[in-house]
Coordinates of C-alpha atoms in Angstrom, one line a residue:
Chain A
X25 CA 0.0 0.0 0.0
X26 CA 1.3 3.5 -0.8
X27 CA 1.8 6.0 2.0
X28 CA 1.5 9.7 1.8
X29 CA 2.7 11.9 4.6
X30 CA 1.5 15.5 4.1
X31 CA 3.0 18.4 6.0
X32 CA 3.2 16.6 9.4
X33 CA 4.4 18.5 12.4
X34 CA 4.7 17.4 16.0
X35 CA 6.0 19.0 19.2
X36 CA 6.2 17.8 22.7
X37 CA 5.8 20.2 25.6
X38 CA 8.3 19.6 28.4
X39 CA 8.8 21.6 31.6
X40 CA 11.8 23.6 30.2
X41 CA 10.9 24.2 26.6
X42 CA 9.0 22.8 23.7
X43 CA 10.7 20.2 21.6
X44 CA 9.9 20.1 17.9
X45 CA 10.1 16.4 17.0
X46 CA 8.9 16.9 13.4
X47 CA 8.4 20.0 11.3
X48 CA 6.6 20.1 8.0
X49 CA 7.5 16.6 6.9
X50 CA 6.3 15.4 3.5
X51 CA 7.0 11.9 2.3
X52 CA 5.6 9.6 -0.4
X53 CA 6.2 5.9 -0.2
X54 CA 5.3 3.6 -3.2
X55 CA 3.4 0.4 -2.8
X56 CA 5.8 -2.4 -2.0
X57 CA 8.9 -0.3 -1.3
X58 CA 11.4 -1.0 1.5
X59 CA 12.3 2.2 3.1
X60 CA 14.9 2.7 5.8
X61 CA 15.1 5.8 8.1
X62 CA 18.5 6.9 9.3
X63 CA 19.4 9.9 11.4
X64 CA 20.8 11.1 14.7
X65 CA 18.8 10.6 17.9
X66 CA 16.2 13.3 18.3
X67 CA 15.5 13.6 14.6
X68 CA 12.0 12.2 15.0
X69 CA 12.3 9.0 13.1
X70 CA 10.4 7.0 15.7
X71 CA 7.8 9.8 16.1
X72 CA 7.3 9.8 12.3
X73 CA 6.7 6.1 12.2
X74 CA 4.4 6.2 15.2
X75 CA 2.3 8.9 13.4
X76 CA 2.2 6.9 10.2
X77 CA 1.0 3.8 12.2
X78 CA -1.7 5.9 14.0
X79 CA -0.3 5.2 17.5
X80 CA 0.4 8.9 17.8
X81 CA -1.4 12.0 16.4
X82 CA 0.3 14.7 14.5
X83 CA -0.3 18.3 15.6
X84 CA -0.6 19.3 12.0
X85 CA -0.8 17.5 8.7
X86 CA -2.1 14.1 7.8
X87 CA -1.1 10.6 6.8
X88 CA -2.8 8.6 4.1
X89 CA -2.6 4.8 3.9
X90 CA -3.6 4.4 0.2
X91 CA -6.7 6.5 -0.1
X92 CA -7.6 6.3 3.6
X93 CA -6.7 9.0 6.2
X94 CA -4.9 7.4 9.2
X95 CA -6.9 8.1 12.4
X96 CA -5.6 5.4 14.7
X97 CA -3.7 2.1 14.9
X98 CA -4.9 -0.7 12.7
X99 CA -4.1 -4.3 11.8
X100 CA -3.3 -3.0 8.3
X101 CA -0.2 -1.4 9.7
X102 CA 1.9 -3.8 11.7
X103 CA 4.3 -2.3 14.2
X104 CA 7.4 -4.0 15.6
X105 CA 8.7 -2.2 18.7
X106 CA 12.2 -1.6 19.7
X107 CA 11.4 -2.6 23.3
X108 CA 10.1 -6.1 24.2
X109 CA 6.4 -6.2 23.6
X110 CA 5.4 -9.9 24.1
X111 CA 2.5 -10.5 26.4
X112 CA 4.1 -12.1 29.5
X113 CA 1.0 -14.1 30.4
X114 CA 0.9 -15.9 27.1
X115 CA 3.2 -18.6 25.8
X116 CA 5.3 -18.1 22.7
X117 CA 2.7 -19.8 20.6
X118 CA -0.2 -17.9 22.1
X119 CA 1.6 -14.6 21.5
X120 CA 2.2 -15.6 17.8
X121 CA -1.5 -16.5 17.4
X122 CA -2.8 -13.4 19.2
X123 CA -3.6 -11.4 16.1
X124 CA -4.6 -14.5 14.1
X125 CA -7.3 -15.6 16.5
X126 CA -8.7 -12.1 16.7
X127 CA -9.0 -11.4 13.1
X128 CA -9.3 -14.3 10.7
X129 CA -11.9 -16.9 10.0
X130 CA -9.5 -19.8 9.9
X131 CA -10.0 -22.6 12.4
X132 CA -7.9 -22.8 15.5
X133 CA -6.1 -25.8 14.0
X134 CA -5.2 -24.0 10.8
X135 CA -3.9 -21.0 12.8
X136 CA -1.9 -23.3 15.0
X137 CA -0.3 -24.9 12.0
X138 CA 0.6 -21.4 10.5
X139 CA 2.0 -20.2 13.8
X140 CA 4.2 -23.3 14.1
X141 CA 5.5 -22.8 10.5
X142 CA 6.5 -19.2 11.3
X143 CA 8.1 -20.3 14.6
X144 CA 10.0 -23.0 12.6
X145 CA 11.3 -20.3 10.2
X146 CA 13.0 -18.5 13.0
X147 CA 14.2 -21.6 14.8
X148 CA 12.0 -21.3 17.8
X149 CA 9.4 -24.0 17.4
X150 CA 10.8 -26.0 20.3
X151 CA 10.1 -22.9 22.5
X152 CA 6.4 -22.7 21.6
X153 CA 5.2 -23.6 25.1
X154 CA 7.7 -21.4 26.9
X155 CA 6.8 -18.1 28.4
X156 CA 8.5 -14.8 27.3
X157 CA 10.5 -14.5 30.5
X158 CA 12.2 -17.8 29.7
X159 CA 13.6 -16.5 26.4
X160 CA 16.7 -14.4 25.7
X161 CA 16.3 -10.9 24.4
X162 CA 17.0 -11.9 20.8
X163 CA 14.5 -14.8 20.9
X164 CA 11.8 -12.5 22.3
X165 CA 12.3 -10.0 19.5
X166 CA 12.1 -12.8 16.9
X167 CA 8.8 -13.9 18.3
X168 CA 7.5 -10.3 18.3
X169 CA 8.5 -10.0 14.6
X170 CA 6.8 -13.1 13.4
X171 CA 3.7 -12.2 15.6
X172 CA 3.3 -9.2 13.3
X173 CA 4.6 -10.8 10.1
X174 CA 2.1 -13.6 10.3
X175 CA -0.8 -11.2 9.8
X176 CA 0.5 -10.2 6.3
X177 CA -0.2 -6.5 6.9
X178 CA 0.1 -4.4 3.7
X179 CA 2.3 -2.0 5.7
X180 CA 5.0 -3.2 8.2
X181 CA 6.6 -0.6 10.4
X182 CA 9.7 -1.6 12.3
X183 CA 11.4 0.6 14.9
X184 CA 15.0 -0.6 15.3
X185 CA 13.7 -4.2 15.6
X186 CA 17.2 -5.8 15.5
X187 CA 19.1 -3.5 17.7
X188 CA 19.1 -5.8 20.7
X189 CA 20.2 -8.9 18.6
X190 CA 23.7 -10.1 18.1
X191 CA 25.3 -9.6 14.6
X192 CA 25.1 -13.2 13.4
X193 CA 21.4 -13.5 14.2
X194 CA 20.8 -10.0 12.9
X195 CA 22.2 -10.9 9.5
X196 CA 20.0 -14.0 9.4
X197 CA 16.9 -12.0 10.4
X198 CA 17.7 -9.4 7.7
X199 CA 17.8 -12.1 5.1
X200 CA 14.6 -13.6 6.3
X201 CA 12.9 -10.2 6.3
X202 CA 14.0 -9.7 2.7
X203 CA 12.6 -13.1 1.7
X204 CA 9.3 -12.4 3.4
X205 CA 9.1 -9.0 1.8
X206 CA 9.8 -10.4 -1.6
X207 CA 7.2 -13.2 -1.3
X208 CA 4.5 -10.9 -0.1
X209 CA 3.8 -7.4 -1.3
X210 CA 4.0 -5.4 1.9
X211 CA 5.5 -1.9 2.2
X212 CA 8.2 -1.8 4.9
X213 CA 9.2 1.2 6.9
X214 CA 12.3 0.4 8.9
X215 CA 14.1 2.7 11.4
X216 CA 17.7 1.9 12.2
X217 CA 20.8 3.6 13.3
X218 CA 23.0 1.1 11.5
X219 CA 24.2 2.4 8.1
X220 CA 25.2 -1.2 7.0
X221 CA 21.7 -2.4 7.9
X222 CA 20.0 0.3 5.9
X223 CA 22.2 -0.2 2.8
X224 CA 21.7 -3.9 3.0
X225 CA 17.9 -3.8 3.2
X226 CA 16.4 -0.6 1.7
X227 CA 15.2 0.4 -1.7
X228 CA 15.4 4.0 -0.5
X229 CA 17.1 5.5 2.5
X230 CA 15.4 8.5 4.2
X231 CA 18.0 10.6 6.0
X232 CA 16.7 12.8 8.7
X233 CA 18.1 15.6 10.8
X234 CA 17.3 17.2 14.1
X235 CA 16.4 20.6 15.6
X236 CA 13.7 20.5 14.2
X237 CA 13.2 16.9 13.1
X238 CA 13.0 16.9 9.3
X239 CA 13.8 14.9 6.2
X240 CA 17.3 16.0 5.0
X241 CA 17.5 13.9 1.9
X242 CA 16.3 10.7 0.3
X243 CA 18.8 8.4 -1.3
X244 CA 17.9 5.6 -3.8
X245 CA 20.0 2.5 -3.2
X246 CA 21.6 1.6 -6.5
X247 CA 22.6 -1.9 -5.6
X248 CA 21.2 -5.1 -7.1
X249 CA 19.6 -7.8 -4.9
X250 CA 20.9 -10.0 -3.4
X251 CA 23.4 -7.6 -2.0
X252 CA 26.9 -8.5 -0.9
X253 CA 28.5 -6.7 2.0
X254 CA 32.0 -7.4 0.7
X255 CA 31.4 -5.7 -2.6
X256 CA 33.1 -2.4 -3.6
X257 CA 29.7 -0.9 -4.6
X258 CA 28.4 -1.7 -1.1
X259 CA 31.3 0.0 0.6
X260 CA 31.1 3.0 -1.7
X261 CA 27.4 3.5 -1.2
X262 CA 27.8 3.1 2.5
X263 CA 30.3 6.0 2.3
X264 CA 27.9 8.1 0.5
X265 CA 25.2 7.5 3.1
X266 CA 27.6 8.4 5.8
X267 CA 28.6 11.6 4.1
X268 CA 24.9 12.5 3.8
X269 CA 24.4 11.7 7.4
X270 CA 27.2 14.1 8.3
X271 CA 29.3 11.4 10.0
X272 CA 32.5 12.8 8.7
X273 CA 31.8 16.4 9.8
X274 CA 31.8 15.8 13.5
Chain B
X128 CA 19.2 -32.8 52.2
X129 CA 16.4 -34.4 54.2
X130 CA 17.9 -32.8 57.3
X131 CA 17.8 -29.4 55.7
X132 CA 14.2 -29.8 54.5
X133 CA 13.1 -31.0 57.9
X134 CA 14.8 -28.1 59.6
X135 CA 13.1 -25.7 57.2
X136 CA 9.7 -27.2 57.8
X137 CA 10.0 -27.4 61.6
X138 CA 11.6 -23.9 62.1
X139 CA 8.3 -21.9 62.0
X140 CA 6.8 -24.2 64.7
X141 CA 9.5 -23.8 67.3
X142 CA 8.4 -20.4 68.6
X143 CA 4.7 -21.3 69.0
X144 CA 5.7 -24.5 70.8
X145 CA 7.9 -22.6 73.2
X146 CA 5.2 -20.0 73.9
X147 CA 2.7 -22.8 74.6
X148 CA 5.1 -24.5 77.0
X149 CA 5.8 -21.2 78.9
X150 CA 2.1 -20.6 79.0
X151 CA 1.5 -24.1 80.4
X152 CA 4.3 -23.6 83.0
X153 CA 3.0 -20.2 84.2
X154 CA -0.6 -21.5 84.5
X155 CA -1.3 -25.2 84.8
X156 CA 2.1 -26.3 86.2
X157 CA 3.1 -23.5 88.7
X158 CA -0.3 -21.6 89.0
X159 CA 1.6 -18.3 88.9
X160 CA -1.2 -16.7 86.9
X161 CA -4.7 -17.3 88.1
X162 CA -7.3 -18.5 85.5
X163 CA -9.4 -15.4 85.8
X164 CA -6.4 -13.4 84.5
X165 CA -5.3 -15.8 81.8
X166 CA -7.0 -19.2 81.1
X167 CA -4.6 -22.1 81.0
X168 CA -3.9 -24.3 78.0
X169 CA -5.9 -27.1 79.7
X170 CA -8.9 -24.7 80.2
X171 CA -8.7 -23.9 76.5
X172 CA -8.5 -27.5 75.4
X173 CA -11.5 -28.5 77.5
X174 CA -13.3 -25.5 76.1
X175 CA -12.5 -26.6 72.6
X176 CA -13.6 -30.1 73.4
X177 CA -17.0 -28.9 74.8
X178 CA -17.5 -26.6 71.9
X179 CA -16.8 -29.4 69.4
X180 CA -19.1 -31.8 71.2
X181 CA -22.1 -29.5 71.2
X182 CA -21.4 -28.4 67.6
X183 CA -21.2 -24.7 68.5
X184 CA -17.6 -24.2 67.3
X185 CA -18.3 -25.5 63.9
X186 CA -21.5 -23.5 63.6
X187 CA -19.9 -20.2 64.7
X188 CA -16.8 -20.8 62.5
X189 CA -18.8 -21.5 59.4
X190 CA -21.0 -18.5 60.1
X191 CA -18.0 -16.3 60.3
X192 CA -16.4 -17.8 57.2
X193 CA -19.6 -17.3 55.2
X194 CA -19.8 -13.7 56.2
X195 CA -16.1 -13.1 55.2
X196 CA -16.7 -14.8 51.9
X197 CA -19.9 -12.9 51.2
X198 CA -18.3 -9.6 52.0
X199 CA -15.2 -10.1 50.0
X200 CA -17.1 -11.5 47.0
X201 CA -19.5 -8.6 47.1
X202 CA -16.6 -6.2 47.4
X203 CA -14.8 -7.8 44.4
X204 CA -17.9 -7.7 42.2
X205 CA -18.2 -4.0 42.8
X206 CA -14.5 -3.0 43.2
X207 CA -12.8 -4.9 40.4
X208 CA -15.0 -3.7 37.5
X209 CA -15.2 -0.2 39.0
X210 CA -11.4 -0.2 39.5
X211 CA -10.9 -1.2 35.9
X212 CA -13.2 1.6 34.7
X213 CA -11.5 4.2 36.9
X214 CA -8.0 3.1 36.0
X215 CA -8.9 3.2 32.3
X216 CA -10.7 6.6 32.3
X217 CA -8.7 9.5 33.5
X218 CA -11.9 11.6 33.7
X219 CA -13.8 9.2 35.9
X220 CA -10.8 8.7 38.1
X221 CA -10.5 12.5 38.7
X222 CA -14.2 12.8 39.2
X223 CA -14.3 10.1 42.0
X224 CA -10.9 10.6 43.6
X225 CA -12.1 13.0 46.4
X226 CA -15.1 10.8 47.4
X227 CA -12.9 7.7 47.5
X228 CA -10.1 9.5 49.5
X229 CA -12.7 10.6 52.0
X230 CA -14.5 7.3 52.4
X231 CA -11.5 5.1 52.5
X232 CA -9.9 6.0 55.8
X233 CA -13.2 5.8 57.8
X234 CA -13.0 2.8 60.1
X235 CA -15.5 0.2 58.8
X236 CA -16.8 -0.3 62.3
X237 CA -18.2 3.2 62.4
X238 CA -20.7 2.1 59.7
X239 CA -22.2 -0.4 62.1
X240 CA -25.0 2.0 63.4
X241 CA -26.1 2.6 59.8
X242 CA -25.8 -1.0 58.9
X243 CA -28.1 -1.9 61.8
X244 CA -30.5 0.8 60.7
X245 CA -30.5 -0.2 57.1
X246 CA -30.2 -4.0 57.3
X247 CA -31.2 -4.9 60.9
X248 CA -29.3 -7.3 63.1
X249 CA -28.1 -10.4 61.2
X250 CA -26.1 -11.6 58.2
X251 CA -26.7 -8.8 55.8
X252 CA -25.8 -6.2 58.3
X253 CA -22.5 -7.8 59.0
X254 CA -21.8 -8.5 55.3
X255 CA -22.4 -4.8 54.7
X256 CA -19.7 -3.8 57.2
X257 CA -17.2 -6.3 55.8
X258 CA -18.0 -5.1 52.3
X259 CA -17.2 -1.5 53.3
X260 CA -14.0 -2.8 55.0
X261 CA -12.5 -4.4 52.0
X262 CA -14.1 -2.7 49.0
X263 CA -11.7 0.3 49.1
X264 CA -8.4 -1.7 49.2
X265 CA -9.5 -3.9 46.3
X266 CA -10.6 -0.8 44.4
X267 CA -7.4 1.2 45.0
X268 CA -5.2 -1.8 44.1
X269 CA -7.2 -2.5 41.0
X270 CA -7.0 1.1 39.8
X271 CA -3.3 1.1 40.4
X272 CA -2.8 -2.2 38.6
X273 CA -4.7 -1.0 35.5
X274 CA -2.7 2.2 35.4
X275 CA 0.5 0.3 35.6
X276 CA -0.2 -1.7 32.4
X277 CA 2.8 -1.3 30.1
X278 CA 1.7 1.1 27.3
X279 CA 3.7 -0.8 24.7
X280 CA 1.7 -4.0 25.3
X281 CA -1.6 -2.0 24.7
X282 CA -0.1 -0.5 21.5
X283 CA 1.2 -3.9 20.3
X284 CA -2.3 -5.3 20.8
X285 CA -3.8 -2.4 18.9
X286 CA -1.5 -3.0 15.9
X287 CA -2.4 -6.7 16.0
X288 CA -6.0 -5.8 15.5
X289 CA -7.4 -5.9 19.1
X290 CA -10.5 -3.8 19.8
X291 CA -11.2 -2.1 23.1
X292 CA -12.8 -5.2 24.6
X293 CA -9.9 -7.4 23.6
X294 CA -7.4 -5.0 25.1
X295 CA -9.4 -4.9 28.3
X296 CA -9.9 -8.6 28.7
X297 CA -6.6 -9.9 27.2
X298 CA -4.1 -7.2 28.2
X299 CA -5.3 -4.9 31.0
X300 CA -7.0 -7.6 33.1
X301 CA -4.1 -10.1 33.2
X302 CA -1.6 -7.2 33.6
X303 CA -3.6 -5.9 36.6
X304 CA -4.2 -9.4 38.1
X305 CA -1.2 -9.5 40.5
X306 CA -2.3 -6.1 41.9
X307 CA -5.9 -7.3 42.2
X308 CA -4.8 -10.4 44.1
X309 CA -2.7 -8.2 46.5
X310 CA -5.8 -6.0 47.0
X311 CA -7.9 -9.0 47.8
X312 CA -5.2 -10.3 50.2
X313 CA -5.2 -7.0 52.1
X314 CA -9.0 -6.9 51.9
X315 CA -9.5 -10.3 53.4
X316 CA -7.4 -9.5 56.5
X317 CA -9.5 -6.3 57.0
X318 CA -12.6 -8.3 56.4
X319 CA -11.8 -10.8 59.1
X320 CA -11.3 -8.0 61.6
X321 CA -14.5 -6.3 60.5
X322 CA -16.4 -9.6 60.7
X323 CA -15.5 -10.2 64.4
X324 CA -16.3 -6.6 65.3
X325 CA -19.6 -6.6 63.4
X326 CA -20.6 -9.9 65.0
X327 CA -20.0 -8.5 68.4
X328 CA -22.6 -5.8 67.8
X329 CA -24.8 -6.6 64.8
X330 CA -25.2 -10.4 64.8
X331 CA -26.4 -13.3 66.8
X332 CA -23.8 -15.9 65.6
X333 CA -20.2 -16.2 64.5
X334 CA -16.9 -16.2 66.3
X335 CA -17.3 -12.5 67.4
X336 CA -20.6 -13.3 68.9
X337 CA -19.2 -16.3 70.6
X338 CA -16.3 -14.3 72.1
X339 CA -18.6 -11.5 73.3
X340 CA -21.1 -13.9 75.0
X341 CA -18.3 -15.9 76.6
X342 CA -16.8 -12.8 78.1
X343 CA -20.1 -11.7 79.4
X344 CA -20.7 -15.1 81.0
X345 CA -17.1 -15.2 82.3
X346 CA -15.8 -18.1 80.2
X347 CA -12.2 -16.9 79.3
X348 CA -11.4 -20.4 77.8
X349 CA -14.0 -19.9 75.1
X350 CA -12.7 -16.4 74.4
X351 CA -9.2 -17.7 73.8
X352 CA -10.6 -20.5 71.6
X353 CA -12.4 -17.9 69.5
X354 CA -9.2 -15.9 69.1
X355 CA -7.1 -18.9 68.1
X356 CA -9.7 -20.0 65.5
X357 CA -9.7 -16.4 64.0
X358 CA -6.0 -16.6 63.7
X359 CA -6.1 -19.9 62.0
X360 CA -8.7 -18.6 59.5
X361 CA -6.4 -15.7 58.8
X362 CA -3.5 -18.1 58.0
X363 CA -5.7 -20.2 55.8
X364 CA -6.8 -17.2 53.7
X365 CA -3.2 -15.9 53.5
X366 CA -2.2 -19.4 52.2
X367 CA -4.9 -19.4 49.6
X368 CA -3.9 -16.0 48.3
X369 CA -0.3 -16.9 48.3
X370 CA -1.1 -19.9 46.1
X371 CA -3.0 -17.6 43.8
X372 CA -0.1 -15.2 43.6
X373 CA 2.3 -18.0 42.8
X374 CA 0.1 -18.9 39.8
X375 CA 0.6 -15.3 38.5
X376 CA 4.3 -15.4 37.5
X377 CA 4.5 -12.2 35.5

C-alpha cells in the first residue's frame, strides 16, 4: 500500500521548553517499497513512524494509507517495537497466534499450523510452550517479529527491531525479512541507526536531521539484490550515506 | 538434604511450641497466673472439646467464614469492574478521587450503626460492614494495577487488530491481576477484623458473637478458643492468596 505523509508537524511540551520532533514533513512511499530511516537521535524517526502507524497523532498535517486517512492504529499497519512487547501471560505460541485468532476466519487448528510454521522459520518451534520470561532478548524479538509478520499486513513498520540482537542473528533476520518482503507485497518502513543495515535492506534511505526533526534527503540505493556486504559498490554507497548523514563532519 | 528440609519445615513451629510451653508452666504447672487473668492451656483444650461436642464451634466458625466470603465476593464484584473503569478513564478517576479518598480512611466499624438501621441485626448487616471494610483496598489496588499496564503492550495489541474489549480482557486484566490479588489479600485481612467486630454488635452468631457472649458469661477459655480460630482462618486465607499469587508469575 502506498503511503502519503503530508506536511506533518509534531512538538512535545516539556517543563523547560517545547521540543519540535517533526516539522513540515512530506513523504511519499510507493506500494511495496522497502524504506529505511536513518538519522541522529532526536531527529524524529520514531515519532514519524508512530504517526504513520496511527499510534500517535500529528499536531498538523495528515497521513494517508492508500486512499484512507490514518486516524488510529490498525491491523493493516503492523508495528514492531524496539522494546520487548510480548505478552508475558501468554506462551510463545499464544503470542504468535494473538492477532490471528482475533482477526481471521480460519479454524484454530489452521492458525496453529501457520504459527508453528512461522516459529519454525526463526528456529523457535521448540520454545512454543515457553513463556517470554524464559527466552533471551533476541528470541523475544524474533517472536515479536513473526507475531506481526504472520498477519500479512500491507504495511509493516519496524522501529529498530534488530538493535538488541547479536550480529550473526541480525544478519540472518535481515535475510529472512527480505525473503518475506519479496514473497508478499508489503511496504516496509524500517528505522535503524546502523548504516550497514539500511544499505543492505532498503530500496530508498530517508536521511533525517534534528532541531527541528525533518527529512534531509532521500537516497535511492543503486545496488542489485541479493546484496553483498563485501562488494566495492556496497562500501562506496555506505560511504555516500555516511557523508549525507554528516558522520565525517563531527 | 532431608535434614535441611526437615529443619526448614520445623523452624516456624519452634516459637509457637515454646510459647505454649511457657504458657503451660505459668498457669497449669506452677499456678503463677490465676485462671481469671489468663485461662490455662488445659482450660482452653477443655473449652474446645466442649464446643466441638455441642457443635457450636463448627456453627460459629462456618457462620464467620460465610460472612467473610460474602463480604469479599460482594466487594470484588463492585470494586474490580469499577477499578478497571476508573483506572482506564482518567476523567472518571479525577471525578471520583475525592469521594474515594474521604470514604477510604473511615473505620468500617463506624458504619455499624447505619448497617443496623438499614439491614437490621443479622447476616446482611455484618456483610455490609465487611463489604465497606475491603471494598476500598480492592478498588485502589485494581486502579493502580490498571494504570501500571505497560503502554507498549496495549499499543502492540492495537496494531495486532485488538479492539477495546480485547485490550481490556486480554491485556489490561491479566496485567492488573497481580495487583488485584494483592488488594484481595489485604481486603480479606481487613474483612476478618470487621467480621468479628460486626458480629459483636450486629449479629447473633459467628466467632465474634461467641467471644462476646463468653466474656459476658465469664468463660475466658472460650474467648481464647475464638481468638485462636480467627488466627487460623487468617493463616488459611493468607495461604490461599499466596497460592494464587504464585500462579501469576509475570
